[in-house]
Amino acid sequence: MIKPLLERLRQGRRTFPFPEADPELPERFRGLPSLDTARCGRDCGDACLKACPTGALSRTEKGVTLDLGCCLFCAECAAVCPNGAIRFTREYRLAASKRQDLLLKEDTLRLASALDRKALKLFGHSLKLRQVSAGGCNACESDVNVLNTLVFDLGRFGIQFVASPRHADGLLVTGPVTENMRLALEKTWAAVPAPKLVIAVGACAISGGPYRGRPETLDGVGPCLPVDLYVPGCPPHPWSILDGLLRLLDRLG
Ligand code: SF4
Ligand code: SF4
């Protein structure tokens, strides 16, 4: 018995002091893209648009718009741009409240706002979520799961994943919602008592991601459920997911 206790003492506290301190991000982390529209000329032959595997980029009058909801953060667009108009910053705060807010024209992003006062009273101190994997590759689920480890310690914010939708305040959905998962998702949603929330995590759940436009998928959660929070990424970093959840619950001071 003494050995585990000594080991605990040796290891000390492992939980990261987020949000008081900024998270430590890995060396190769790619965060919020930055578009320098002043550099974005027409002499490039739309190289970035052609390189993008998901159609996340579109040409506008002023330059290029990047749909963060479709973006895989693969950086192919930055690699082929001859003008250096696209680069990836280390900004991990990416969650938004509205789908429209994910359309990035420069490097400004309208981050998610908190729930209204009535909803905050209900969910602000205790939020129980049922996770639904609606297709996808399971990387998003992995990054959601690590929120339960002691580094992130999701429970200290009063947020918890539960086994039954009947015990949940909302759904956290990953994957593009395949036709095979559609009914299961709808039934799970119906089993959650109102009022309830939907959180779409990852490019797949927001827009279909790499599966966008496939007849086997719904192109994300939006077509069948009302989404309250979008967390972009493929997969989103756990800090991006946690930041989004805390924004929704107005827990970032
Ligand atoms: S980083 Fe995003 S916008 Fe750029 S090519 Fe990849 S998916 Fe497309
Ligand atoms: S968004 Fe990317 S990481 Fe998440 S399920 Fe889809 S393909 Fe996998």
Coordinates of C-alpha atoms and ligand atoms in Angstrom, one line a residue, residues 71-72 133 135-141 143 174-176 201-206 208-211 232-236, ligand 2:
C71 CA -11.0 22.4 -42.9
L72 CA -8.8 19.4 -42.1
S133 CA -19.9 8.5 -32.7
G135 CA -19.3 7.5 -38.4
G136 CA -15.9 9.0 -38.9
C137 CA -12.5 7.6 -38.1
N138 CA -12.6 7.7 -34.3
A139 CA -9.7 10.2 -33.9
C140 CA -12.2 12.8 -32.7
E141 CA -13.5 10.4 -30.1
D143 CA -9.4 13.5 -28.4
T174 CA -18.5 13.2 -33.8
G175 CA -18.5 11.8 -37.4
P176 CA -20.3 12.9 -40.5
V201 CA -16.9 18.1 -32.7
G202 CA -14.6 17.8 -35.7
A203 CA -14.9 18.6 -39.4
C204 CA -17.0 15.5 -40.0
A205 CA -19.7 16.4 -37.5
I206 CA -19.7 20.1 -38.7
G208 CA -19.0 15.9 -43.4
G209 CA -15.3 16.7 -43.5
P210 CA -13.5 14.4 -45.8
Y211 CA -16.7 12.6 -46.5
P232 CA -13.5 22.7 -35.8
G233 CA -10.5 20.4 -36.4
C234 CA -9.6 17.0 -37.8
P235 CA -9.4 16.0 -35.1
P236 CA -9.7 19.1 -32.8
Ligands
SF4_2 S1 -13.2 15.1 -38.3 FE1 -11.3 14.1 -39.0 S2 -10.5 13.1 -37.1 FE2 -12.7 13.6 -36.8 S3 -13.8 11.8 -37.4 FE3 -13.7 13.1 -39.2 S4 -11.9 12.4 -40.3 FE4 -11.7 11.6 -38.2

